[in-house]
Amino acid sequence: MDYIDFEKDFKKLIEQHKSDKNYNLIKDYPAIFSLVKNIAIDRNSDGMVKMIMNSAISYFVLPIDIMSEKNMGISGYMDDFFMCISALRVLLEYERETGKFLIKKYWKLEEDYEDYLTQKYYSLIQRLSEKVTSDILFHSGLKYIKEIIISKKDPRSYVEKKTRSLQR
């Protein structure tokens, strides 16, 4: 069986669209997706780190998301890219030192990761709108993961409480 190099193939796909108006915004998405994947499987990642990273990975593979690549072409990856950037920022909020260690370990881009993540995050919010970015965080579950982190609650009790409130 032949090995498929997803990152290489994904990078080729993105590079085929250099004339797209959003190319410069998302050209690094394959490297960022690879970073998220590597952090998710790293042995230094605890359960919460894995949940954060897997929310971005699962959003990418969902057949239906907020911005469809099928309908929007390469611009349809902006929501997926925003998810990865958001997951990395939540990681740094959750566990700053571990997050810095893991990001530095797998960072492939030339720019400083903190400046890069901040710049891309705000550029994507500006391009997508706060409503769309809020919908992305809700759709992916990262909104709830972030609430658990901020409230420092036990995830099981948080989910049980949310479930009860939805059943009313």
PDB file of C-alpha atoms in Angstrom:
ATOM      1  CA  MET A   1       0.000   0.000   0.000  1.00  0.00           C
ATOM      2  CA  ASP A   2       1.333   3.432  -0.923  1.00  0.00           C
ATOM      3  CA  TYR A   3       1.725   6.076   1.741  1.00  0.00           C
ATOM      4  CA  ILE A   4      -0.153   9.321   1.113  1.00  0.00           C
ATOM      5  CA  ASP A   5       1.662  12.391   2.394  1.00  0.00           C
ATOM      6  CA  PHE A   6      -1.391  14.425   3.389  1.00  0.00           C
ATOM      7  CA  GLU A   7       0.520  17.581   4.281  1.00  0.00           C
ATOM      8  CA  LYS A   8       2.427  17.571   0.977  1.00  0.00           C
ATOM      9  CA  ASP A   9      -0.739  16.918  -1.058  1.00  0.00           C
ATOM     10  CA  PHE A  10      -2.697  19.535   0.878  1.00  0.00           C
ATOM     11  CA  LYS A  11       0.062  22.093   0.338  1.00  0.00           C
ATOM     12  CA  LYS A  12      -0.016  21.368  -3.422  1.00  0.00           C
ATOM     13  CA  LEU A  13      -3.785  21.874  -3.438  1.00  0.00           C
ATOM     14  CA  ILE A  14      -3.501  25.252  -1.690  1.00  0.00           C
ATOM     15  CA  GLU A  15      -0.606  26.365  -3.937  1.00  0.00           C
ATOM     16  CA  GLN A  16      -2.686  25.680  -7.056  1.00  0.00           C
ATOM     17  CA  HIS A  17      -4.826  28.660  -6.050  1.00  0.00           C
ATOM     18  CA  LYS A  18      -2.208  31.420  -5.759  1.00  0.00           C
ATOM     19  CA  SER A  19      -4.465  33.774  -7.716  1.00  0.00           C
ATOM     20  CA  ASP A  20      -7.292  33.473  -5.168  1.00  0.00           C
ATOM     21  CA  LYS A  21      -7.838  36.667  -3.178  1.00  0.00           C
ATOM     22  CA  ASN A  22      -7.516  34.736   0.122  1.00  0.00           C
ATOM     23  CA  TYR A  23      -4.387  32.771  -0.802  1.00  0.00           C
ATOM     24  CA  ASN A  24      -1.975  34.900   1.247  1.00  0.00           C
ATOM     25  CA  LEU A  25      -4.216  34.585   4.272  1.00  0.00           C
ATOM     26  CA  ILE A  26      -4.389  30.771   4.228  1.00  0.00           C
ATOM     27  CA  LYS A  27      -1.251  29.668   2.368  1.00  0.00           C
ATOM     28  CA  ASP A  28       0.259  28.292   5.600  1.00  0.00           C
ATOM     29  CA  TYR A  29      -2.791  26.232   6.511  1.00  0.00           C
ATOM     30  CA  PRO A  30      -1.156  22.865   5.666  1.00  0.00           C
ATOM     31  CA  ALA A  31       1.745  23.615   8.047  1.00  0.00           C
ATOM     32  CA  ILE A  32      -0.636  24.792  10.783  1.00  0.00           C
ATOM     33  CA  PHE A  33      -2.867  21.735  10.344  1.00  0.00           C
ATOM     34  CA  SER A  34       0.223  19.523  10.623  1.00  0.00           C
ATOM     35  CA  LEU A  35       1.226  21.393  13.796  1.00  0.00           C
ATOM     36  CA  VAL A  36      -2.205  20.755  15.336  1.00  0.00           C
ATOM     37  CA  LYS A  37      -2.062  17.073  14.354  1.00  0.00           C
ATOM     38  CA  ASN A  38       1.425  16.637  15.822  1.00  0.00           C
ATOM     39  CA  ILE A  39       0.435  18.284  19.105  1.00  0.00           C
ATOM     40  CA  ALA A  40      -2.647  16.043  19.290  1.00  0.00           C
ATOM     41  CA  ILE A  41      -0.537  12.886  19.111  1.00  0.00           C
ATOM     42  CA  ASP A  42       2.437  14.095  21.143  1.00  0.00           C
ATOM     43  CA  ARG A  43       3.073  12.078  24.324  1.00  0.00           C
ATOM     44  CA  ASN A  44       3.368  15.324  26.307  1.00  0.00           C
ATOM     45  CA  SER A  45      -0.234  16.283  25.479  1.00  0.00           C
ATOM     46  CA  ASP A  46      -2.718  15.597  28.260  1.00  0.00           C
ATOM     47  CA  GLY A  47      -6.408  14.805  27.715  1.00  0.00           C
ATOM     48  CA  MET A  48      -7.497  18.440  27.558  1.00  0.00           C
ATOM     49  CA  VAL A  49      -4.767  19.325  25.044  1.00  0.00           C
ATOM     50  CA  LYS A  50      -5.897  16.397  22.902  1.00  0.00           C
ATOM     51  CA  MET A  51      -9.531  17.590  23.132  1.00  0.00           C
ATOM     52  CA  ILE A  52      -8.517  21.092  22.046  1.00  0.00           C
ATOM     53  CA  MET A  53      -6.480  19.880  19.075  1.00  0.00           C
ATOM     54  CA  ASN A  54      -8.997  17.214  18.084  1.00  0.00           C
ATOM     55  CA  SER A  55     -11.764  19.818  17.928  1.00  0.00           C
ATOM     56  CA  ALA A  56      -9.805  21.487  15.097  1.00  0.00           C
ATOM     57  CA  ILE A  57      -9.000  18.187  13.379  1.00  0.00           C
ATOM     58  CA  SER A  58     -12.595  16.986  13.525  1.00  0.00           C
ATOM     59  CA  TYR A  59     -13.867  20.323  12.218  1.00  0.00           C
ATOM     60  CA  PHE A  60     -11.583  19.911   9.196  1.00  0.00           C
ATOM     61  CA  VAL A  61     -12.936  16.465   8.342  1.00  0.00           C
ATOM     62  CA  LEU A  62     -16.625  17.273   8.877  1.00  0.00           C
ATOM     63  CA  PRO A  63     -18.385  17.072   5.512  1.00  0.00           C
ATOM     64  CA  ILE A  64     -20.543  20.089   6.374  1.00  0.00           C
ATOM     65  CA  ASP A  65     -19.032  23.123   8.021  1.00  0.00           C
ATOM     66  CA  ILE A  66     -19.658  26.855   8.089  1.00  0.00           C
ATOM     67  CA  MET A  67     -17.812  27.622   4.825  1.00  0.00           C
ATOM     68  CA  SER A  68     -17.911  24.864   2.225  1.00  0.00           C
ATOM     69  CA  GLU A  69     -14.833  24.266   0.100  1.00  0.00           C
ATOM     70  CA  LYS A  70     -17.159  22.714  -2.467  1.00  0.00           C
ATOM     71  CA  ASN A  71     -19.073  25.979  -2.869  1.00  0.00           C
ATOM     72  CA  MET A  72     -16.343  28.519  -2.094  1.00  0.00           C
ATOM     73  CA  GLY A  73     -13.197  26.918  -3.455  1.00  0.00           C
ATOM     74  CA  ILE A  74     -10.017  27.576  -1.519  1.00  0.00           C
ATOM     75  CA  SER A  75     -11.727  30.380   0.451  1.00  0.00           C
ATOM     76  CA  GLY A  76     -13.800  27.633   2.039  1.00  0.00           C
ATOM     77  CA  TYR A  77     -10.732  26.639   4.048  1.00  0.00           C
ATOM     78  CA  MET A  78     -10.714  29.925   5.956  1.00  0.00           C
ATOM     79  CA  ASP A  79     -13.068  28.559   8.627  1.00  0.00           C
ATOM     80  CA  ASP A  80     -10.946  25.417   9.044  1.00  0.00           C
ATOM     81  CA  PHE A  81      -7.797  27.545   9.297  1.00  0.00           C
ATOM     82  CA  PHE A  82      -9.504  29.796  11.845  1.00  0.00           C
ATOM     83  CA  MET A  83     -10.333  26.671  13.894  1.00  0.00           C
ATOM     84  CA  CYS A  84      -6.695  25.565  13.964  1.00  0.00           C
ATOM     85  CA  ILE A  85      -5.471  29.040  14.909  1.00  0.00           C
ATOM     86  CA  SER A  86      -8.157  29.274  17.614  1.00  0.00           C
ATOM     87  CA  ALA A  87      -7.271  25.841  18.996  1.00  0.00           C
ATOM     88  CA  LEU A  88      -3.620  26.850  19.295  1.00  0.00           C
ATOM     89  CA  ARG A  89      -4.589  30.061  21.090  1.00  0.00           C
ATOM     90  CA  VAL A  90      -6.839  28.108  23.490  1.00  0.00           C
ATOM     91  CA  LEU A  91      -3.952  25.713  24.121  1.00  0.00           C
ATOM     92  CA  LEU A  92      -1.799  28.674  25.175  1.00  0.00           C
ATOM     93  CA  GLU A  93      -4.601  29.915  27.469  1.00  0.00           C
ATOM     94  CA  TYR A  94      -5.041  26.468  28.995  1.00  0.00           C
ATOM     95  CA  GLU A  95      -1.424  25.514  29.621  1.00  0.00           C
ATOM     96  CA  ARG A  96       0.940  28.307  28.599  1.00  0.00           C
ATOM     97  CA  GLU A  97       4.275  26.549  29.214  1.00  0.00           C
ATOM     98  CA  THR A  98       3.214  23.183  27.784  1.00  0.00           C
ATOM     99  CA  GLY A  99       1.605  24.963  24.842  1.00  0.00           C
ATOM    100  CA  LYS A 100       4.757  26.953  24.121  1.00  0.00           C
ATOM    101  CA  PHE A 101       6.861  23.784  24.355  1.00  0.00           C
ATOM    102  CA  LEU A 102       4.602  21.817  21.993  1.00  0.00           C
ATOM    103  CA  ILE A 103       4.192  24.615  19.462  1.00  0.00           C
ATOM    104  CA  LYS A 104       7.946  25.308  19.336  1.00  0.00           C
ATOM    105  CA  LYS A 105       8.634  21.587  18.982  1.00  0.00           C
ATOM    106  CA  TYR A 106       6.602  21.336  15.752  1.00  0.00           C
ATOM    107  CA  TRP A 107       6.683  24.920  14.405  1.00  0.00           C
ATOM    108  CA  LYS A 108       7.844  24.948  10.744  1.00  0.00           C
ATOM    109  CA  LEU A 109       7.258  28.557   9.727  1.00  0.00           C
ATOM    110  CA  GLU A 110       9.852  31.311   9.808  1.00  0.00           C
ATOM    111  CA  GLU A 111       7.731  33.833  11.719  1.00  0.00           C
ATOM    112  CA  ASP A 112       7.579  33.960  15.499  1.00  0.00           C
ATOM    113  CA  TYR A 113       4.656  31.710  16.444  1.00  0.00           C
ATOM    114  CA  GLU A 114       3.042  34.128  18.923  1.00  0.00           C
ATOM    115  CA  ASP A 115       3.080  37.057  16.492  1.00  0.00           C
ATOM    116  CA  TYR A 116       1.908  34.797  13.680  1.00  0.00           C
ATOM    117  CA  LEU A 117      -1.021  33.330  15.639  1.00  0.00           C
ATOM    118  CA  THR A 118      -2.153  36.757  16.827  1.00  0.00           C
ATOM    119  CA  GLN A 119      -1.903  38.318  13.362  1.00  0.00           C
ATOM    120  CA  LYS A 120      -3.723  35.448  11.616  1.00  0.00           C
ATOM    121  CA  TYR A 121      -6.414  35.249  14.304  1.00  0.00           C
ATOM    122  CA  TYR A 122      -7.375  38.910  13.963  1.00  0.00           C
ATOM    123  CA  SER A 123      -7.056  38.896  10.170  1.00  0.00           C
ATOM    124  CA  LEU A 124      -9.422  35.935   9.984  1.00  0.00           C
ATOM    125  CA  ILE A 125     -11.917  37.516  12.389  1.00  0.00           C
ATOM    126  CA  GLN A 126     -11.869  40.665  10.274  1.00  0.00           C
ATOM    127  CA  ARG A 127     -12.354  38.701   7.054  1.00  0.00           C
ATOM    128  CA  LEU A 128     -14.962  36.269   8.388  1.00  0.00           C
ATOM    129  CA  SER A 129     -16.880  38.476  10.873  1.00  0.00           C
ATOM    130  CA  GLU A 130     -17.442  37.873  14.571  1.00  0.00           C
ATOM    131  CA  LYS A 131     -20.751  36.077  13.873  1.00  0.00           C
ATOM    132  CA  VAL A 132     -19.146  33.529  11.560  1.00  0.00           C
ATOM    133  CA  THR A 133     -16.188  32.943  13.895  1.00  0.00           C
ATOM    134  CA  SER A 134     -18.579  32.484  16.816  1.00  0.00           C
ATOM    135  CA  ASP A 135     -20.544  29.925  14.761  1.00  0.00           C
ATOM    136  CA  ILE A 136     -17.305  28.078  13.939  1.00  0.00           C
ATOM    137  CA  LEU A 137     -16.316  27.833  17.615  1.00  0.00           C
ATOM    138  CA  PHE A 138     -19.815  26.614  18.513  1.00  0.00           C
ATOM    139  CA  HIS A 139     -19.983  24.095  15.638  1.00  0.00           C
ATOM    140  CA  SER A 140     -16.587  22.627  16.529  1.00  0.00           C
ATOM    141  CA  GLY A 141     -17.183  22.393  20.272  1.00  0.00           C
ATOM    142  CA  LEU A 142     -14.141  24.569  21.026  1.00  0.00           C
ATOM    143  CA  LYS A 143     -16.472  27.136  22.590  1.00  0.00           C
ATOM    144  CA  TYR A 144     -17.428  24.600  25.282  1.00  0.00           C
ATOM    145  CA  ILE A 145     -13.888  23.361  25.776  1.00  0.00           C
ATOM    146  CA  LYS A 146     -12.810  26.946  26.363  1.00  0.00           C
ATOM    147  CA  GLU A 147     -15.669  27.436  28.875  1.00  0.00           C
ATOM    148  CA  ILE A 148     -14.475  24.360  30.786  1.00  0.00           C
ATOM    149  CA  ILE A 149     -10.916  25.708  30.844  1.00  0.00           C
ATOM    150  CA  ILE A 150     -11.939  29.194  31.952  1.00  0.00           C
ATOM    151  CA  SER A 151     -14.315  27.948  34.657  1.00  0.00           C
ATOM    152  CA  LYS A 152     -11.800  25.275  35.781  1.00  0.00           C
ATOM    153  CA  LYS A 153     -14.711  22.852  36.131  1.00  0.00           C
ATOM    154  CA  ASP A 154     -14.631  19.109  35.863  1.00  0.00           C
ATOM    155  CA  PRO A 155     -15.553  18.337  32.226  1.00  0.00           C
ATOM    156  CA  ARG A 156     -17.986  15.574  33.218  1.00  0.00           C
ATOM    157  CA  SER A 157     -19.990  17.797  35.577  1.00  0.00           C
ATOM    158  CA  TYR A 158     -19.930  20.610  33.004  1.00  0.00           C
ATOM    159  CA  VAL A 159     -21.365  18.331  30.283  1.00  0.00           C
ATOM    160  CA  GLU A 160     -24.020  16.961  32.656  1.00  0.00           C
ATOM    161  CA  LYS A 161     -25.059  20.507  33.613  1.00  0.00           C
ATOM    162  CA  LYS A 162     -25.204  21.614  29.950  1.00  0.00           C
ATOM    163  CA  THR A 163     -27.235  18.529  29.033  1.00  0.00           C
ATOM    164  CA  ARG A 164     -29.762  19.184  31.804  1.00  0.00           C
ATOM    165  CA  SER A 165     -30.158  22.828  30.720  1.00  0.00           C
ATOM    166  CA  LEU A 166     -30.740  21.767  27.103  1.00  0.00           C
ATOM    167  CA  GLN A 167     -33.395  19.244  28.123  1.00  0.00           C
ATOM    168  CA  ARG A 168     -35.540  21.909  29.778  1.00  0.00           C
TER     169      ARG A 168
END
